[in-house]
Amino acid sequence: MTRVLMPFPADAVLAGTINQPLQARIASVAWRHFPDGESLVTLDDALAGADVALLASLRNADAMALPLRFAAQTAREFGARSVGLIAPYLGYMRQDTRFNPGEAVSTPLFAQFLEEAFDWLVTVDPHLHRVERLQSLYRIPTTHVSATPAVARWIAETVPDAVLIGPDSESEQWVADIAARCGMPYQVLAKERHGDYDVRVSLPDPQAVSGRTPVLIDDIVSSGNTILETLAHLRRLSLPPPLLVAIHPVFAGDAYTRLQEAGLARIVSTDTIAHPSNAIALGANLAAASSSLMTASTDSTEDP
C-alpha cells in the first residue's frame, strides 16, 4: 500500500512530523493565483493506486475551500485509490444553528462540501457547540484527535506550580480535562458578554490561585478580547505574569501583538495552525489517526 501525504504550503512544517509515523511519501501541492485571483493547484501526478492524505489547516477556510476540492479531484484523476483530509483546525464550526432570520446554517453545509470530495477526515478538537459529536455532521469516517494529553504534559513539565484558568464556560471541557491529567487545580471565569468587543469576567475563588502561576487555556484564540479582559482581571489580583496556551492559534488581525503587549509571560500553542507560538507537537497523534482511517478506507475498497 502506497501512502502519499500532500501538504498545502502553509502546513509543510507539520507535514515533516506526520509523514514518518504515517509511513508516507511527501508530495508537493503547488498553489498560486492568476492575476484575477483564481487559484491554480498543481500536484505530483504519480498517484496511481496511492492512498492520499491532503494536509490543510482551515484557518482561512474561504480561501482554502476551492483549492482543496480541486486538489482532491485532481488526485483522483491521477489514480489515487482514496483521498482523505487532515485538517488540524476545522473551520466553519460556529454557525451550527440559525441565530437570526435568513442566516445560512453553515456548519452542516461546509461538512457536506468536504464530504463530497474526501473519503475521511481527521481534525483536532473541533469547537462543538450544539452539535455533540463530529460524526453526527459527516457521512464519511471522521476522527477527532484530542490535544489535551499533549497540553497537559507540556504544562506539567514546564509550569509545575500552575493553576489553570479557563476564560469562559465553553473552555471548561478542555481546562478540566487538562487539569485532571496534569494534577493541577483549575478555575473557570464567569463571563458576561455585552457585544463582540465588550466582555467582562471574574474569578470565582481568587484566594485559591494565590501563590501559583496562572496558565490561561482556550481552545481557540481569535480576537483575543476575552483573554485581554481576563488578564486585566488577574492583574488586579497581583498574581505572577500568566502564560497563555491555545489549542488553535487563530490570532485574527493584530490579536497576537496585542496579547504579547498585555503582560503575558509566554504565549504557547499546538501546531494545528502554523504560528511562531507553536510549542506543542501533535504530528504523531495526527499520523496515528490518519493511518487508521487510511487502512479502513483501503480495506473497504478491496472488499469483494
Protein backbone atom coordinates (compact mmCIF):
# COMPACT_ATOMS: atom_id res chain seq x y z
CA MET A 1 0.00 0.00 0.00
CA THR A 2 1.48 3.35 -1.08
CA ARG A 3 0.70 6.31 1.13
CA VAL A 4 1.20 9.88 0.00
CA LEU A 5 0.96 12.94 2.23
CA MET A 6 0.27 16.13 0.31
CA PRO A 7 0.56 19.29 2.44
CA PHE A 8 -0.53 22.70 1.31
CA PRO A 9 2.38 25.15 1.55
CA ALA A 10 1.43 26.63 4.95
CA ASP A 11 1.48 23.17 6.53
CA ALA A 12 4.85 21.96 5.26
CA VAL A 13 6.48 22.01 8.72
CA LEU A 14 3.69 19.98 10.30
CA ALA A 15 3.91 17.51 7.40
CA GLY A 16 7.50 16.81 8.38
CA THR A 17 6.31 15.46 11.74
CA ILE A 18 3.49 13.39 10.24
CA ASN A 19 5.00 11.62 7.23
CA GLN A 20 7.42 9.30 9.06
CA PRO A 21 4.95 7.81 11.58
CA LEU A 22 2.36 7.68 8.80
CA GLN A 23 4.91 5.87 6.60
CA ALA A 24 4.02 8.18 3.76
CA ARG A 25 5.86 9.85 0.93
CA ILE A 26 5.53 13.63 0.92
CA ALA A 27 4.41 15.04 -2.41
CA SER A 28 4.10 18.73 -3.01
CA VAL A 29 0.98 20.78 -3.61
CA ALA A 30 1.76 23.97 -5.52
CA TRP A 31 -0.86 26.69 -5.21
CA ARG A 32 -0.72 30.01 -7.00
CA HIS A 33 -3.14 32.63 -8.22
CA PHE A 34 -3.80 34.10 -11.61
CA PRO A 35 -3.89 37.90 -11.87
CA ASP A 36 -7.66 37.85 -11.41
CA GLY A 37 -7.33 35.94 -8.12
CA GLU A 38 -8.40 32.50 -9.35
CA SER A 39 -6.47 29.54 -7.95
CA LEU A 40 -4.26 27.10 -9.83
CA VAL A 41 -3.38 23.92 -7.94
CA THR A 42 -0.63 21.64 -9.26
CA LEU A 43 0.02 18.15 -7.86
CA ASP A 44 2.59 15.41 -8.16
CA ASP A 45 0.86 13.19 -10.73
CA ALA A 46 2.48 9.87 -9.62
CA LEU A 47 -0.54 8.84 -7.57
CA ALA A 48 -1.82 5.71 -9.30
CA GLY A 49 -3.08 3.27 -6.66
CA ALA A 50 -1.97 5.50 -3.78
CA ASP A 51 -3.87 6.38 -0.64
CA VAL A 52 -3.58 10.15 -0.42
CA ALA A 53 -3.92 12.44 2.58
CA LEU A 54 -4.22 16.14 1.88
CA LEU A 55 -2.97 18.25 4.81
CA ALA A 56 -4.52 21.70 5.19
CA SER A 57 -5.35 23.61 8.34
CA LEU A 58 -8.52 25.57 7.63
CA ARG A 59 -7.81 28.84 9.44
CA ASN A 60 -8.75 30.61 6.19
CA ALA A 61 -11.49 28.25 5.15
CA ASP A 62 -12.95 30.53 2.47
CA ALA A 63 -9.60 30.82 0.69
CA MET A 64 -8.84 27.10 1.06
CA ALA A 65 -12.18 25.60 0.08
CA LEU A 66 -11.93 25.58 -3.73
CA PRO A 67 -8.21 24.67 -3.86
CA LEU A 68 -8.96 21.72 -1.57
CA ARG A 69 -11.73 20.50 -3.87
CA PHE A 70 -9.51 20.97 -6.91
CA ALA A 71 -6.65 19.05 -5.27
CA ALA A 72 -8.84 16.16 -4.14
CA GLN A 73 -10.50 15.72 -7.51
CA THR A 74 -7.20 16.03 -9.37
CA ALA A 75 -5.64 13.36 -7.12
CA ARG A 76 -8.47 11.02 -8.08
CA GLU A 77 -7.95 11.88 -11.74
CA PHE A 78 -4.31 10.82 -11.33
CA GLY A 79 -5.43 7.43 -10.00
CA ALA A 80 -5.48 7.82 -6.21
CA ARG A 81 -7.29 4.92 -4.59
CA SER A 82 -8.55 7.06 -1.70
CA VAL A 83 -8.27 10.72 -0.70
CA GLY A 84 -8.60 11.88 2.90
CA LEU A 85 -8.26 15.25 4.59
CA ILE A 86 -6.15 16.08 7.62
CA ALA A 87 -7.50 19.44 8.80
CA PRO A 88 -5.86 20.08 12.19
CA TYR A 89 -8.02 23.18 12.56
CA LEU A 90 -11.51 22.74 11.15
CA GLY A 91 -13.26 25.94 10.18
CA TYR A 92 -16.97 26.74 9.96
CA MET A 93 -17.90 25.22 13.31
CA ARG A 94 -19.56 28.26 14.97
CA GLN A 95 -22.71 28.70 12.84
CA ASP A 96 -24.42 25.42 13.74
CA THR A 97 -27.86 26.98 14.10
CA ARG A 98 -29.83 29.92 12.73
CA PHE A 99 -29.36 32.74 15.24
CA ASN A 100 -31.23 35.36 13.18
CA PRO A 101 -33.83 35.10 10.40
CA GLY A 102 -32.42 34.45 6.97
CA GLU A 103 -28.96 33.28 8.08
CA ALA A 104 -27.32 30.26 6.46
CA VAL A 105 -26.54 27.41 8.85
CA SER A 106 -23.02 26.98 7.52
CA THR A 107 -21.63 24.20 9.76
CA PRO A 108 -23.55 21.33 8.10
CA LEU A 109 -23.23 22.97 4.69
CA PHE A 110 -19.43 23.04 4.97
CA ALA A 111 -19.46 19.44 6.19
CA GLN A 112 -21.39 18.46 3.07
CA PHE A 113 -18.93 20.41 0.93
CA LEU A 114 -15.97 18.47 2.36
CA GLU A 115 -17.55 15.02 2.35
CA GLU A 116 -18.32 15.37 -1.35
CA ALA A 117 -14.56 15.47 -2.01
CA PHE A 118 -12.97 13.30 0.69
CA ASP A 119 -13.20 9.71 1.92
CA TRP A 120 -12.31 10.55 5.53
CA LEU A 121 -11.45 13.46 7.83
CA VAL A 122 -9.08 13.91 10.77
CA THR A 123 -9.11 17.06 12.89
CA VAL A 124 -8.08 18.29 16.34
CA ASP A 125 -10.57 19.38 19.00
CA PRO A 126 -13.32 20.79 16.80
CA HIS A 127 -15.20 23.58 18.52
CA LEU A 128 -18.52 21.83 19.08
CA HIS A 129 -21.44 23.80 20.46
CA ARG A 130 -24.93 22.41 19.99
CA VAL A 131 -23.58 19.53 17.88
CA GLU A 132 -22.26 16.99 20.39
CA ARG A 133 -20.26 14.76 18.06
CA LEU A 134 -18.38 15.49 14.84
CA GLN A 135 -19.62 12.18 13.44
CA SER A 136 -23.18 13.46 13.50
CA LEU A 137 -22.22 16.11 10.92
CA TYR A 138 -20.37 13.89 8.45
CA ARG A 139 -21.34 10.82 6.46
CA ILE A 140 -17.67 9.97 5.91
CA PRO A 141 -15.48 8.46 8.66
CA THR A 142 -14.05 11.12 10.97
CA THR A 143 -11.59 11.08 13.86
CA HIS A 144 -11.28 13.80 16.47
CA VAL A 145 -7.76 13.96 17.90
CA SER A 146 -7.58 15.38 21.41
CA ALA A 147 -4.79 17.86 22.16
CA THR A 148 -5.34 17.67 25.93
CA PRO A 149 -2.81 14.89 26.71
CA ALA A 150 -0.01 16.77 24.94
CA VAL A 151 -1.00 20.09 26.51
CA ALA A 152 -1.16 18.51 29.97
CA ARG A 153 2.32 17.03 29.56
CA TRP A 154 3.74 20.37 28.47
CA ILE A 155 2.24 22.19 31.46
CA ALA A 156 3.34 19.54 33.96
CA GLU A 157 6.90 19.70 32.65
CA THR A 158 7.10 23.48 32.20
CA VAL A 159 4.91 25.09 34.89
CA PRO A 160 4.84 22.77 37.93
CA ASP A 161 3.15 25.41 40.15
CA ALA A 162 0.37 26.17 37.65
CA VAL A 163 -3.23 26.97 38.29
CA LEU A 164 -5.21 26.51 35.08
CA ILE A 165 -7.74 29.16 34.18
CA GLY A 166 -10.43 28.90 31.54
CA PRO A 167 -11.66 32.27 30.23
CA ASP A 168 -15.30 31.16 29.88
CA SER A 169 -17.70 28.27 30.39
CA GLU A 170 -17.08 26.90 26.89
CA SER A 171 -13.42 26.33 27.79
CA GLU A 172 -14.22 24.21 30.83
CA GLN A 173 -14.36 20.94 28.88
CA TRP A 174 -10.70 21.37 27.91
CA VAL A 175 -9.45 23.00 31.11
CA ALA A 176 -10.99 20.39 33.40
CA ASP A 177 -9.56 17.51 31.36
CA ILE A 178 -6.08 19.05 31.19
CA ALA A 179 -6.11 19.84 34.92
CA ALA A 180 -7.03 16.25 35.77
CA ARG A 181 -4.28 14.88 33.53
CA CYS A 182 -1.52 17.07 34.97
CA GLY A 183 -2.79 17.13 38.55
CA MET A 184 -3.25 20.90 38.70
CA PRO A 185 -6.07 22.98 40.19
CA TYR A 186 -8.25 24.96 37.83
CA GLN A 187 -10.91 27.63 37.73
CA VAL A 188 -13.22 28.89 35.01
CA LEU A 189 -14.05 32.57 34.87
CA ALA A 190 -17.59 33.80 34.91
CA LYS A 191 -18.13 35.86 31.75
CA GLU A 192 -20.70 38.41 30.70
CA ARG A 193 -20.66 39.35 27.02
CA HIS A 194 -22.24 42.70 26.15
CA GLY A 195 -21.16 42.68 22.49
CA ASP A 196 -18.42 41.39 20.20
CA TYR A 197 -15.87 43.70 21.83
CA ASP A 198 -17.32 44.13 25.35
CA VAL A 199 -16.57 41.12 27.58
CA ARG A 200 -16.37 41.21 31.39
CA VAL A 201 -15.02 38.37 33.51
CA SER A 202 -14.45 37.46 37.16
CA LEU A 203 -12.62 34.67 39.01
CA PRO A 204 -14.89 32.54 41.23
CA ASP A 205 -12.33 31.98 44.03
CA PRO A 206 -9.39 34.45 43.94
CA GLN A 207 -7.83 33.03 47.12
CA ALA A 208 -7.44 29.60 45.54
CA VAL A 209 -4.95 30.87 42.96
CA SER A 210 -2.68 32.66 45.42
CA GLY A 211 0.98 31.66 45.13
CA ARG A 212 0.54 29.81 41.85
CA THR A 213 1.36 30.71 38.23
CA PRO A 214 -1.79 31.27 36.16
CA VAL A 215 -1.95 29.36 32.89
CA LEU A 216 -4.81 30.55 30.68
CA ILE A 217 -6.16 27.83 28.40
CA ASP A 218 -8.54 28.23 25.49
CA ASP A 219 -9.26 26.02 22.52
CA ILE A 220 -9.44 28.89 20.01
CA VAL A 221 -7.86 32.31 20.49
CA SER A 222 -9.13 34.52 17.69
CA SER A 223 -9.74 38.19 18.51
CA GLY A 224 -8.04 37.79 21.90
CA ASN A 225 -10.56 40.08 23.60
CA THR A 226 -11.69 37.56 26.18
CA ILE A 227 -8.06 36.80 27.10
CA LEU A 228 -7.27 40.52 27.37
CA GLU A 229 -10.19 41.04 29.74
CA THR A 230 -9.05 38.02 31.74
CA LEU A 231 -5.56 39.49 32.02
CA ALA A 232 -6.96 42.80 33.26
CA HIS A 233 -8.86 40.94 35.98
CA LEU A 234 -5.85 38.85 37.01
CA ARG A 235 -3.64 41.96 37.27
CA ARG A 236 -5.96 43.26 39.98
CA LEU A 237 -5.18 40.12 42.00
CA SER A 238 -1.39 40.75 41.98
CA LEU A 239 -0.61 37.32 40.52
CA PRO A 240 2.58 36.42 38.62
CA PRO A 241 2.52 37.10 34.86
CA PRO A 242 0.31 34.42 33.29
CA LEU A 243 1.05 32.07 30.41
CA LEU A 244 -1.42 31.50 27.61
CA VAL A 245 -1.87 28.09 26.00
CA ALA A 246 -4.02 27.98 22.86
CA ILE A 247 -5.00 24.76 21.16
CA HIS A 248 -5.80 26.58 17.91
CA PRO A 249 -3.77 29.81 17.46
CA VAL A 250 -6.06 31.68 15.07
CA PHE A 251 -4.93 35.15 16.26
CA ALA A 252 -7.06 37.22 13.89
CA GLY A 253 -5.80 40.64 12.86
CA ASP A 254 -3.38 42.10 15.40
CA ALA A 255 -4.53 39.84 18.25
CA TYR A 256 -1.13 38.20 18.74
CA THR A 257 0.66 41.56 19.01
CA ARG A 258 -1.92 42.88 21.44
CA LEU A 259 -1.58 39.79 23.61
CA GLN A 260 2.21 39.99 23.55
CA GLU A 261 1.99 43.57 24.78
CA ALA A 262 -0.55 42.78 27.50
CA GLY A 263 1.85 41.31 30.07
CA LEU A 264 1.75 37.59 29.33
CA ALA A 265 4.88 35.73 30.37
CA ARG A 266 4.61 33.49 27.33
CA ILE A 267 2.18 32.51 24.57
CA VAL A 268 2.21 28.83 23.59
CA SER A 269 0.11 26.87 21.12
CA THR A 270 -0.18 23.49 19.49
CA ASP A 271 0.86 23.21 15.85
CA THR A 272 -2.63 22.83 14.41
CA ILE A 273 -2.04 26.20 12.72
CA ALA A 274 1.49 27.21 11.75
CA HIS A 275 2.48 30.11 14.01
CA PRO A 276 5.57 31.39 15.89
CA SER A 277 3.91 30.38 19.18
CA ASN A 278 3.85 26.66 18.26
CA ALA A 279 5.48 24.61 21.02
CA ILE A 280 3.26 21.56 21.48
CA ALA A 281 3.54 19.00 18.67
CA LEU A 282 0.60 16.88 17.54
CA GLY A 283 2.07 15.32 14.39
CA ALA A 284 2.35 11.80 15.84
CA ASN A 285 -1.28 11.92 17.01
CA LEU A 286 -2.49 13.10 13.62
CA ALA A 287 -0.43 10.40 11.91
CA ALA A 288 -1.92 7.63 14.08
CA ALA A 289 -5.49 8.77 13.46
CA SER A 290 -4.90 9.19 9.73
CA SER A 291 -3.20 5.80 9.43
CA SER A 292 -6.23 4.11 10.96
CA LEU A 293 -8.67 5.78 8.58
CA MET A 294 -6.38 5.16 5.59
CA THR A 295 -6.28 1.47 6.42
CA ALA A 296 -10.05 1.29 6.86
CA SER A 297 -10.58 3.13 3.57
CA THR A 298 -8.24 0.75 1.76
CA ASP A 299 -9.90 -2.31 3.27
CA SER A 300 -13.32 -1.07 2.14
CA THR A 301 -12.15 -0.57 -1.44
CA GLU A 302 -10.64 -4.06 -1.50
CA ASP A 303 -13.74 -5.85 -0.20
CA PRO A 304 -15.26 -8.07 -2.87
